[in-house]
Short mmCIF file of C-alpha atoms and ligand atoms in Angstrom, two decimals:
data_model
loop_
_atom_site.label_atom_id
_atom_site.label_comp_id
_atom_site.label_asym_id
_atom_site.label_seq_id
_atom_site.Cartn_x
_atom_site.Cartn_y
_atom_site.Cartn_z
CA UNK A 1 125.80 21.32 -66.71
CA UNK A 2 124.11 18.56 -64.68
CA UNK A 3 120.54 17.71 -65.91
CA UNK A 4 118.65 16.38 -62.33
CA UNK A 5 117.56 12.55 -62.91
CA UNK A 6 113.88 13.40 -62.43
CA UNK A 7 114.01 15.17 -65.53
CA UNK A 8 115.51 12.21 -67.55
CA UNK A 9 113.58 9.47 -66.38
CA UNK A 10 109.81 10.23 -66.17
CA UNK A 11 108.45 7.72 -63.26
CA UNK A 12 106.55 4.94 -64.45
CA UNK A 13 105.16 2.17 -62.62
CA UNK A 14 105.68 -1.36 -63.59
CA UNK A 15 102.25 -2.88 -63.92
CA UNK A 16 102.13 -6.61 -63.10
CA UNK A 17 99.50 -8.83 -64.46
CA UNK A 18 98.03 -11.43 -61.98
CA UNK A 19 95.50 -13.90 -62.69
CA UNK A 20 92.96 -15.39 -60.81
CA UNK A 21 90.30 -18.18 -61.17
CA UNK A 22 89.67 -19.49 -57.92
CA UNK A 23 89.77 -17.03 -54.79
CA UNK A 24 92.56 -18.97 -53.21
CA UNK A 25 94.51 -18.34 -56.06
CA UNK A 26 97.78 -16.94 -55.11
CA UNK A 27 96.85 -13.59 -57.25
CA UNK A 28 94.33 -12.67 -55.16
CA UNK A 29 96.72 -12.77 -52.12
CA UNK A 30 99.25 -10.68 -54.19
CA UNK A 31 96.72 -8.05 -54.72
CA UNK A 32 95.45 -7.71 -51.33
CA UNK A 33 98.77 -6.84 -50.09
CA UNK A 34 99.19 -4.16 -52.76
CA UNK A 35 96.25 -2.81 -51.43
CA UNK A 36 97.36 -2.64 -47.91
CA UNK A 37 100.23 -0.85 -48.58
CA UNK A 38 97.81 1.62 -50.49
CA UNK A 39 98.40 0.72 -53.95
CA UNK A 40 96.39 0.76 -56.82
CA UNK A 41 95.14 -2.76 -58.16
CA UNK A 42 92.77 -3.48 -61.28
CA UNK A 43 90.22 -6.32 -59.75
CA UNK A 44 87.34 -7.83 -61.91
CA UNK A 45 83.83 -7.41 -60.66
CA UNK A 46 80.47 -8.57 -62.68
CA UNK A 47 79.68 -5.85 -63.93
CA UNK A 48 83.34 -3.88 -65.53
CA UNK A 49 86.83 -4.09 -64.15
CA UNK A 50 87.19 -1.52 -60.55
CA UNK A 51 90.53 0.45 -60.38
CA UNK A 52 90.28 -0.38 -56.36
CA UNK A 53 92.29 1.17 -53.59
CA UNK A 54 91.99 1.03 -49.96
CA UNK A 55 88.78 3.63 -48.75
CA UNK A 56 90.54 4.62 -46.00
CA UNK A 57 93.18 6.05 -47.25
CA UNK A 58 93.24 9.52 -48.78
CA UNK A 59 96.68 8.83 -50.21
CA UNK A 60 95.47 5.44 -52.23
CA UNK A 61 92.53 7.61 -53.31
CA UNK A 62 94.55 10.11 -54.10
CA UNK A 63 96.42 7.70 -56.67
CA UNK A 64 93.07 6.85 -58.09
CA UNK A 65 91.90 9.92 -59.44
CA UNK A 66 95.81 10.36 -60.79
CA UNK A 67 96.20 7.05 -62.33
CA UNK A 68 92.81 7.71 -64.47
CA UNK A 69 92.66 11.54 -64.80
CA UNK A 70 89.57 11.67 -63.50
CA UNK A 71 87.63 14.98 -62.14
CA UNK A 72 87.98 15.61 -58.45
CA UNK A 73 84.20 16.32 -58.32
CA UNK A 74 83.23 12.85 -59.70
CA UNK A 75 83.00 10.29 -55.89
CA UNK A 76 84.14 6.76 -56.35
CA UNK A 77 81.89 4.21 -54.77
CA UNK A 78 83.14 1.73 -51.85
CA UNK A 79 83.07 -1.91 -52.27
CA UNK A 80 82.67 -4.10 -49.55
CA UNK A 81 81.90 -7.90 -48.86
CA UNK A 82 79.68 -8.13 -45.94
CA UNK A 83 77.31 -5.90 -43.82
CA UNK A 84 79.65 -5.91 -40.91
CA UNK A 85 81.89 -3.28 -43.44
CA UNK A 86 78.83 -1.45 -43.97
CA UNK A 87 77.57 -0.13 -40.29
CA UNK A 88 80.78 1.70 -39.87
CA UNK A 89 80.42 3.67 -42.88
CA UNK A 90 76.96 4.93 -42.97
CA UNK A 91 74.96 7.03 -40.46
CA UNK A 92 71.57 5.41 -41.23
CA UNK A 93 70.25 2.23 -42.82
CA UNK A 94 67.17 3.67 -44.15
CA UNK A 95 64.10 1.21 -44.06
CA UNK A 96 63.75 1.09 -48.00
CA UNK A 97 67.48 -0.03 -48.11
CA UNK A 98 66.90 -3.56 -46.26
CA UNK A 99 64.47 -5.20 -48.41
CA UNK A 100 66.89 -4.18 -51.72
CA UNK A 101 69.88 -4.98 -50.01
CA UNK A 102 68.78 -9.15 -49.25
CA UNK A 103 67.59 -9.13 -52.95
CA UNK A 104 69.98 -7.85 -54.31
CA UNK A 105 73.25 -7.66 -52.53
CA UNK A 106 75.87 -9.35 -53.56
CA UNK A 107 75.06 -8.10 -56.97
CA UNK A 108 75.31 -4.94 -59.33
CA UNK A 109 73.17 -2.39 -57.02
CA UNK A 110 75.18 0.54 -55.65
CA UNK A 111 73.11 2.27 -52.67
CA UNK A 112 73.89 5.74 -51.71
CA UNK A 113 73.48 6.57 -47.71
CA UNK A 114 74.45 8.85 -45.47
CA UNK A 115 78.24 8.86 -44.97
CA UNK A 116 78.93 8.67 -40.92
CA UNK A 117 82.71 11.05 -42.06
CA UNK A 118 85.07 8.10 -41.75
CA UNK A 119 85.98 7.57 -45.31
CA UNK A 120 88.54 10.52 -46.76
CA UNK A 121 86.25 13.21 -48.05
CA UNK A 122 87.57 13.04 -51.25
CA UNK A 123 85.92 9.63 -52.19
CA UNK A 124 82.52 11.58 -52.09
CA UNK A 125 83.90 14.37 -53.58
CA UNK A 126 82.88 16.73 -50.86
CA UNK A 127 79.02 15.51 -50.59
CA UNK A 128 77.79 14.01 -46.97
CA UNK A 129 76.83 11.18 -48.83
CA UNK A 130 78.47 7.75 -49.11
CA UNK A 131 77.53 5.31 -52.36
CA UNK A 132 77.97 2.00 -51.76
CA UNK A 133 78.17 -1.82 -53.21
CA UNK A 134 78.80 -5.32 -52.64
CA UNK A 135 80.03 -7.17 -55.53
CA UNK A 136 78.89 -10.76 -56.33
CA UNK A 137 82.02 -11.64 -58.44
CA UNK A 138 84.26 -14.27 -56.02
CA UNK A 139 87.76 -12.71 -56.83
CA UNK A 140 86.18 -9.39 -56.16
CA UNK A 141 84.90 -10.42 -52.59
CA UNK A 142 87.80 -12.45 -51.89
CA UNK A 143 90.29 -9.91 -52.31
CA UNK A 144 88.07 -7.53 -50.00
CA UNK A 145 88.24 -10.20 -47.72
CA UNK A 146 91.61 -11.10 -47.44
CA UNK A 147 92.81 -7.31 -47.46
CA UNK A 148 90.65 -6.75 -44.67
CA UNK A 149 89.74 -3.21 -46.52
CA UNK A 150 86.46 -1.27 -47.72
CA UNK A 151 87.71 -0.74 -51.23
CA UNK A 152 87.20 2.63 -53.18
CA UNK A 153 86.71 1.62 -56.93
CA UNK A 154 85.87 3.31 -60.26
CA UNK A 155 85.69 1.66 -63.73
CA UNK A 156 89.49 0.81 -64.25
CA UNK A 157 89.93 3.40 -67.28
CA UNK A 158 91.23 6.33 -68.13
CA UNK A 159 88.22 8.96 -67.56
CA UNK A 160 86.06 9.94 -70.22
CA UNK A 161 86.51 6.70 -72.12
CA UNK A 162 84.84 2.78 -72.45
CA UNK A 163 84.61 0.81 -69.07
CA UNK A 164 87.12 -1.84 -68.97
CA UNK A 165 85.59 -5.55 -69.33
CA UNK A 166 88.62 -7.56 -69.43
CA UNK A 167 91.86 -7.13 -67.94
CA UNK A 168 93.23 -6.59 -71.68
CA UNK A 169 91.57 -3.55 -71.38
CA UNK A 170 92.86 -2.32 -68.18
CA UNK A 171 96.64 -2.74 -69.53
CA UNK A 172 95.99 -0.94 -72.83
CA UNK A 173 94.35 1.82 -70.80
CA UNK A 174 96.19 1.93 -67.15
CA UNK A 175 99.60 -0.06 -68.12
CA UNK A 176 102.50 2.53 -66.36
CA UNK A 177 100.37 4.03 -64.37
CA UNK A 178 98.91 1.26 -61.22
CA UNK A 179 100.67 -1.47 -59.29
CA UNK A 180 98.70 -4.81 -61.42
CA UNK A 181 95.87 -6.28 -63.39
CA UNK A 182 94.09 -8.96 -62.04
CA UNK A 183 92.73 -10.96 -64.26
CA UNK A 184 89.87 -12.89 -63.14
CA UNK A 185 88.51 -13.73 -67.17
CA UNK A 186 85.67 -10.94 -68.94
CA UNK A 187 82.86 -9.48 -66.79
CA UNK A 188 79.23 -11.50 -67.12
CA UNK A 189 76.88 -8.24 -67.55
CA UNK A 190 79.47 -5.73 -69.16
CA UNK A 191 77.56 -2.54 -67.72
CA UNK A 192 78.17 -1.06 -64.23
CA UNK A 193 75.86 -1.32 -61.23
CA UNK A 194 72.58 0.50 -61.09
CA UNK A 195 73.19 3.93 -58.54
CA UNK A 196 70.10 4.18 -56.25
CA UNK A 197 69.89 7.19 -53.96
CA UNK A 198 67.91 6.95 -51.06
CA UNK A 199 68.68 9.32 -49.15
CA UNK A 200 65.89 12.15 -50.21
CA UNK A 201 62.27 11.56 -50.30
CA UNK A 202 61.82 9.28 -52.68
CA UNK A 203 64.64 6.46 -54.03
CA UNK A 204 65.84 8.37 -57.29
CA UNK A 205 67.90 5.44 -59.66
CA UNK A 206 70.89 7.86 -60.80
CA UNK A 207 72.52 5.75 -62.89
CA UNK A 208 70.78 2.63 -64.33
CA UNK A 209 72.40 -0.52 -64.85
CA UNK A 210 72.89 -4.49 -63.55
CA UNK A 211 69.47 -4.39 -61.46
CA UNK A 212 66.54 -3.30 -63.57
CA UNK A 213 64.68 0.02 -62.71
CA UNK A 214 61.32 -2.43 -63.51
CA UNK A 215 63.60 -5.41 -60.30
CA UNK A 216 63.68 -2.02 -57.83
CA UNK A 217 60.25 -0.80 -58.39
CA UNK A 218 59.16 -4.46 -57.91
CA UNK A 219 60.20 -3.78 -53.97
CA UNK A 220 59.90 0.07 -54.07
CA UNK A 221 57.38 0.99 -56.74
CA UNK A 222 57.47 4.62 -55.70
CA UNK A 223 61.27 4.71 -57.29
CA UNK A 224 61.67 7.71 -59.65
CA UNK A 225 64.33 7.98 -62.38
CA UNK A 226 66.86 11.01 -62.11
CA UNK A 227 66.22 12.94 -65.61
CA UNK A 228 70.05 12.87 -66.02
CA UNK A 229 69.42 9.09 -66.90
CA UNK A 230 68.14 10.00 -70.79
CA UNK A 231 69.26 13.40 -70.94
CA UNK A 232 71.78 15.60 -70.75
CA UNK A 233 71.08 17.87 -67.31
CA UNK A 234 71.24 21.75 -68.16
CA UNK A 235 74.62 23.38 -66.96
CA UNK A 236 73.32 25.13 -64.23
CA UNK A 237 71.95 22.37 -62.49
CA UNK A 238 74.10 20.26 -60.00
CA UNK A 239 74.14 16.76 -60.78
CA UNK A 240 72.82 14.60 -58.21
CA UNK A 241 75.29 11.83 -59.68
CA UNK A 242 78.21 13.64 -60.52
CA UNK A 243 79.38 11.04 -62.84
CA UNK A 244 76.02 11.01 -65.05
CA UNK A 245 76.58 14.78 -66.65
CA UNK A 246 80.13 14.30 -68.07
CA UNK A 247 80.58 13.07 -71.68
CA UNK A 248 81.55 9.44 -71.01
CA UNK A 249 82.44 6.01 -72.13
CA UNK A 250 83.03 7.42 -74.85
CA UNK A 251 85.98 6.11 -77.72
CA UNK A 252 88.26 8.15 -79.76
CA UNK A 253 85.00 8.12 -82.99
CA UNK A 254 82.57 10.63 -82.89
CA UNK A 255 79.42 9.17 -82.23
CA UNK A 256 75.36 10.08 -83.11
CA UNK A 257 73.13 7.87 -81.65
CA UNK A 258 69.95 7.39 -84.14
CA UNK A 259 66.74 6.85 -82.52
CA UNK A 260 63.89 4.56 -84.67
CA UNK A 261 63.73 1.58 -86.28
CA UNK A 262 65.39 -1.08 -87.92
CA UNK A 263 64.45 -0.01 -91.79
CA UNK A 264 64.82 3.91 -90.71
CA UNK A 265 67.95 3.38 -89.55
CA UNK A 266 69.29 1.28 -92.48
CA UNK A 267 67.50 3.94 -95.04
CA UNK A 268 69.84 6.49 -93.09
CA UNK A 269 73.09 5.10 -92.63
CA UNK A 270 73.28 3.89 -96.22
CA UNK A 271 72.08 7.53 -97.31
CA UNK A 272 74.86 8.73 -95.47
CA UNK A 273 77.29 6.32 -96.47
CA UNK A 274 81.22 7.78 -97.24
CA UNK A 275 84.92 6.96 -96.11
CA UNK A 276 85.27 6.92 -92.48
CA UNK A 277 81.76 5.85 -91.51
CA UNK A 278 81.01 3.39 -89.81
CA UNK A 279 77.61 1.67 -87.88
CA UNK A 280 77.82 0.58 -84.69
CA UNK A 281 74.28 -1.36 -85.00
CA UNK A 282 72.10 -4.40 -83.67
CA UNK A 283 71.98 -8.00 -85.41
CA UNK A 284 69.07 -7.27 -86.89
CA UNK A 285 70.17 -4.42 -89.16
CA UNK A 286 73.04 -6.07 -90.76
CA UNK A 287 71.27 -7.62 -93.78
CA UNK A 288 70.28 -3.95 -94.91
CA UNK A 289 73.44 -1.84 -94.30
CA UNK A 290 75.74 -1.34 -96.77
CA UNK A 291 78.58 0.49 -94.88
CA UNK A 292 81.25 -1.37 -92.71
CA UNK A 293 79.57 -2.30 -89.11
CA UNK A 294 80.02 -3.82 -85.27
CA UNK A 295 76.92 -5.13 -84.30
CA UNK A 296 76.65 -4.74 -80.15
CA UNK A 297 74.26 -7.60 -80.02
CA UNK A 298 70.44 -8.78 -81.11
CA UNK A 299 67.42 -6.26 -80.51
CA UNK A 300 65.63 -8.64 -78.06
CA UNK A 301 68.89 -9.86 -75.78
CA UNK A 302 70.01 -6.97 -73.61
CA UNK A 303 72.34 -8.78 -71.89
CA UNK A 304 74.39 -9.41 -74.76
CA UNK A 305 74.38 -5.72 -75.31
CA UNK A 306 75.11 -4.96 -72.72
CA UNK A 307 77.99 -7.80 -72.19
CA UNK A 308 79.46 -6.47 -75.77
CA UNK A 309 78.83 -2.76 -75.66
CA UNK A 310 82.00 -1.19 -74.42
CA UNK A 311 84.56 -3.63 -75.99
CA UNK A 312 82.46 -2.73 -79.53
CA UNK A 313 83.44 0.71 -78.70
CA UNK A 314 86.98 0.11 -78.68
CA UNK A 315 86.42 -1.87 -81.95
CA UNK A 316 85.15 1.37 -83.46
CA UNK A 317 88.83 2.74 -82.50
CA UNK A 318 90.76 -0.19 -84.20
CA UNK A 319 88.88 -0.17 -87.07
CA UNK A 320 89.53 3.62 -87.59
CA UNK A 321 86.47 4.79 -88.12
CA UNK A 322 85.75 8.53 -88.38
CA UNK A 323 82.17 8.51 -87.72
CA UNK A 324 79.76 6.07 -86.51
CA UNK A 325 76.04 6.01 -86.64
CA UNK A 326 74.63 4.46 -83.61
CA UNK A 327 71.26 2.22 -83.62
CA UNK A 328 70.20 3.31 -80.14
CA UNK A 329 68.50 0.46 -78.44
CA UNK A 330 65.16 0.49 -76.41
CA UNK A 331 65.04 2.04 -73.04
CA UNK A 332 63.71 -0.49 -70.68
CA UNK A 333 65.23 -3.32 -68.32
CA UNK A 334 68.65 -3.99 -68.72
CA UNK A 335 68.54 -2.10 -72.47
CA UNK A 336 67.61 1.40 -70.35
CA UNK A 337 71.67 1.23 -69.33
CA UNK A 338 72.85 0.25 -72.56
CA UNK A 339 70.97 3.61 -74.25
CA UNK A 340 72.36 5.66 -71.31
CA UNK A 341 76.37 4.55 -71.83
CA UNK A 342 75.22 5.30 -75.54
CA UNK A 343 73.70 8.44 -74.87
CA UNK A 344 77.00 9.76 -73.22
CA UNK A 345 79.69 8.09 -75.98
CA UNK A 346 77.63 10.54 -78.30
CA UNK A 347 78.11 13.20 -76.13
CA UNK A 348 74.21 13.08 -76.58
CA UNK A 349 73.90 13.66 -79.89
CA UNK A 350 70.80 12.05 -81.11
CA UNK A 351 68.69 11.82 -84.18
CA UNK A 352 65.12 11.17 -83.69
CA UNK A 353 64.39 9.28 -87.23
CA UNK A 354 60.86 8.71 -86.44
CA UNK A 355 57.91 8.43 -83.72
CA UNK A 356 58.51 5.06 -81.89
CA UNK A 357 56.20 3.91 -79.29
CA UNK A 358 59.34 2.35 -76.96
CA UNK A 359 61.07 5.61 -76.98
CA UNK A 360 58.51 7.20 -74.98
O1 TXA B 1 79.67 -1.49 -61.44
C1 TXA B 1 80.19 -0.49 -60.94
O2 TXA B 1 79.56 0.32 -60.26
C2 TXA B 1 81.70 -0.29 -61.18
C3 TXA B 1 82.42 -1.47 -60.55
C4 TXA B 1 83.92 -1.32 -60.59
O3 TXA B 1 81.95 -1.67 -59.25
N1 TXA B 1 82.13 0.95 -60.67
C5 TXA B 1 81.82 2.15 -61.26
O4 TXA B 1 82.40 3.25 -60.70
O5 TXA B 1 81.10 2.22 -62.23
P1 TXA B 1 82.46 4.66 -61.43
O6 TXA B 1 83.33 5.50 -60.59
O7 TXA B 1 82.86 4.48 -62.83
O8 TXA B 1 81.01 5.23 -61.30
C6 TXA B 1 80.51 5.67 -60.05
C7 TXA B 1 79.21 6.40 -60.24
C8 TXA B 1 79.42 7.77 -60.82
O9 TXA B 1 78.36 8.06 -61.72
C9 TXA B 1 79.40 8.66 -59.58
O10 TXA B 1 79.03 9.99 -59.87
C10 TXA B 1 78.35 7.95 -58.74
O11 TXA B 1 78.59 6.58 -58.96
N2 TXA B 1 78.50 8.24 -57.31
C11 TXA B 1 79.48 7.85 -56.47
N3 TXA B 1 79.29 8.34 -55.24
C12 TXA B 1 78.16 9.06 -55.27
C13 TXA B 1 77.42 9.81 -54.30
N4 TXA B 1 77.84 9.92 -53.06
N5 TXA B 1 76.29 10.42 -54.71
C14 TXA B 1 75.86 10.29 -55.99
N6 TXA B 1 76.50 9.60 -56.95
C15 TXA B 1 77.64 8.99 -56.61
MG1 MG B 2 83.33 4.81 -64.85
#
């Protein structure tokens, strides 16, 4: 009997790698025109690799939530590289948004408006709202410019596990399954943006990240933080960023984030100590542990934690560990989106080890 072809060969793309240092670099053209012809490219940004596709399309969306596995109910923001993409997309530029957007655009601040209905519905996942960013990294901009195209983009990973912030990571995770990398060298802050909704009442920071909640409260002091951003939002109640309730970023080794300081933490890891464990901790608590370690970066530079954070994640992976004990970091400026990505890799499973002031 005849076995059809389709179910010899399964269909796998062939992913090419570009590269890019310069935005007239002939990569950048490459991936533009993948784009048009609504494919799925891999672009660096500064904050974490995008998985971009053209926003207009519901077909190249379409591919986006394939290509990672990602929920349907989880929107994708839109990247764009000037204002002029911005009017046709939104209803309303609400007064709050202008003074944030000239600090802060091009940069790692994602704005949610009103959508005006001309994107494919499934990019907000059903909601009448639109989030959207404009990305300071040049090969980012450039190939929004040269495509001509509002670009959808997620974190170029497969859902559920550490944002991509090299194009290394993009292959191991997306190789087979989009059109090309482009590799435009590792991100600069290694977190994503910061998701500000302004659409309700009062601004509400859903997701924290690149811009400080202390940088927007600087221009709009009367900015509130979502509660999803340091806990985990009861079941019954609708996420107001979809993305923010799911267990996420999260590698292959269960996780517990430990909450205190640097000598409580030690005490416990080391108390703990057995095959398989592991402690994903800061600098600082290396001289005391005496189980195998990644260190994500020094207690007072959050920037290099955050820079660091998601490829020490994928460490934890190679290194086989079973279990690893997290030292949670503090919860202000840039650290705030370092313990949130944490909080979520441990499916939120925390140990308080004492009563710090910071964690309050
Ligand atoms: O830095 C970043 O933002 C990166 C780079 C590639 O730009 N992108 C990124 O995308 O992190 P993604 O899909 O991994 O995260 C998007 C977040 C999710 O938490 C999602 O729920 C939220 O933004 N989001 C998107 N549209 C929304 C909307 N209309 N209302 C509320 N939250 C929204
Ligand atoms: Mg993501």
């Amino acid at each position: 009997m005849m076995i059809p072809f389709k179910n010899i060969f399964k269909r796998q793309i062939k992913t090419k790698l570009l590269s890019a240092t310069d935005p007239s670099d002939s990569g950048v053209f490459t991936a533009a025109e993948i784009l048009k012809r609504e494919g799925l490219v891999a672009i660096p940004t500064e904050t974490v690799y995008g998985l971009a596709a053209n926003a207009l399309s519901a077909l190249a969306v379409a591919k986006i939530f394939k290509a990672k596995g990602r929920p349907q109910d989880n929107p994708l923001i839109v990247h764009i590289s000037s204002l002029k993409m911005l009017y046709p997309l939104v209803l309303e530029v609400p007064e709050g948004a202008k003074p944030l957007m000239e600090r802060f655009w091009p940069g790692p601040l994602t704005l949610i408006f009103r959508s005006s209905g001309l994107i494919p519905k499934e990019i907000s996942a059903g909601l009448k709202t639109i989030a959207i960013r404009m990305p300071a990294h040049p090969i980012a901009r450039a190939v929004i410019e040269v495509s001509g195209l509002p670009l959808a983009a997620p974190s170029a990973n497969l859902s559920g596990g550490p944002s991509p912030t090299t194009a290394a990571h993009c292959m191991a995770d997306l190789n087979g399954r989009i059109d090309a990398v482009l590799d435009g060298g590792p991100c600069d802050i290694g977190v994503e943006s910061t998701v500000l909704d302004l659409t309700g009442e009062y601004p509400v920071v859903l997701r924290p990240g690149g811009i400080t909640v202390e940088e927007i409260r600087s221009l709009l002091p009367e900015t509130r933080l979502s509660p999803a951003v340091s806990g985990q939002l009861p079941a019954e109640q609708a996420a107001p960023s979809p993305g923010m309730k799911y267990k996420h970023y999260a590698p292959k080794t269960r996780m517990i984030l430990l909450e205190g300081s640097s000598p409580a933490y030690t005490d416990y890891v080391n108390r703990n100590a057995r095959p398989g464990v592991m402690a994903l901790c800061l600098s600082e608590d290396v001289p005391r542990l005496a189980v195998p370690f990644i260190a994500y970066g020094r207690e007072g530079d959050p920037g290099e934690q955050a820079r660091s954070l998601f490829e020490k994640l994928r460490e934890l992976d190679e290194a086989g560990a079973e279990l690893a004990y997290v030292r949670s970091p503090r919860r202000d400026g840039l650290s705030l989106a370092v313990y949130n990505r944490l909080l979520r890799a441990c499916a939120f499973d925390t140990i308080r080890l004492e009563e710090s002031p910071e964690a309050k």
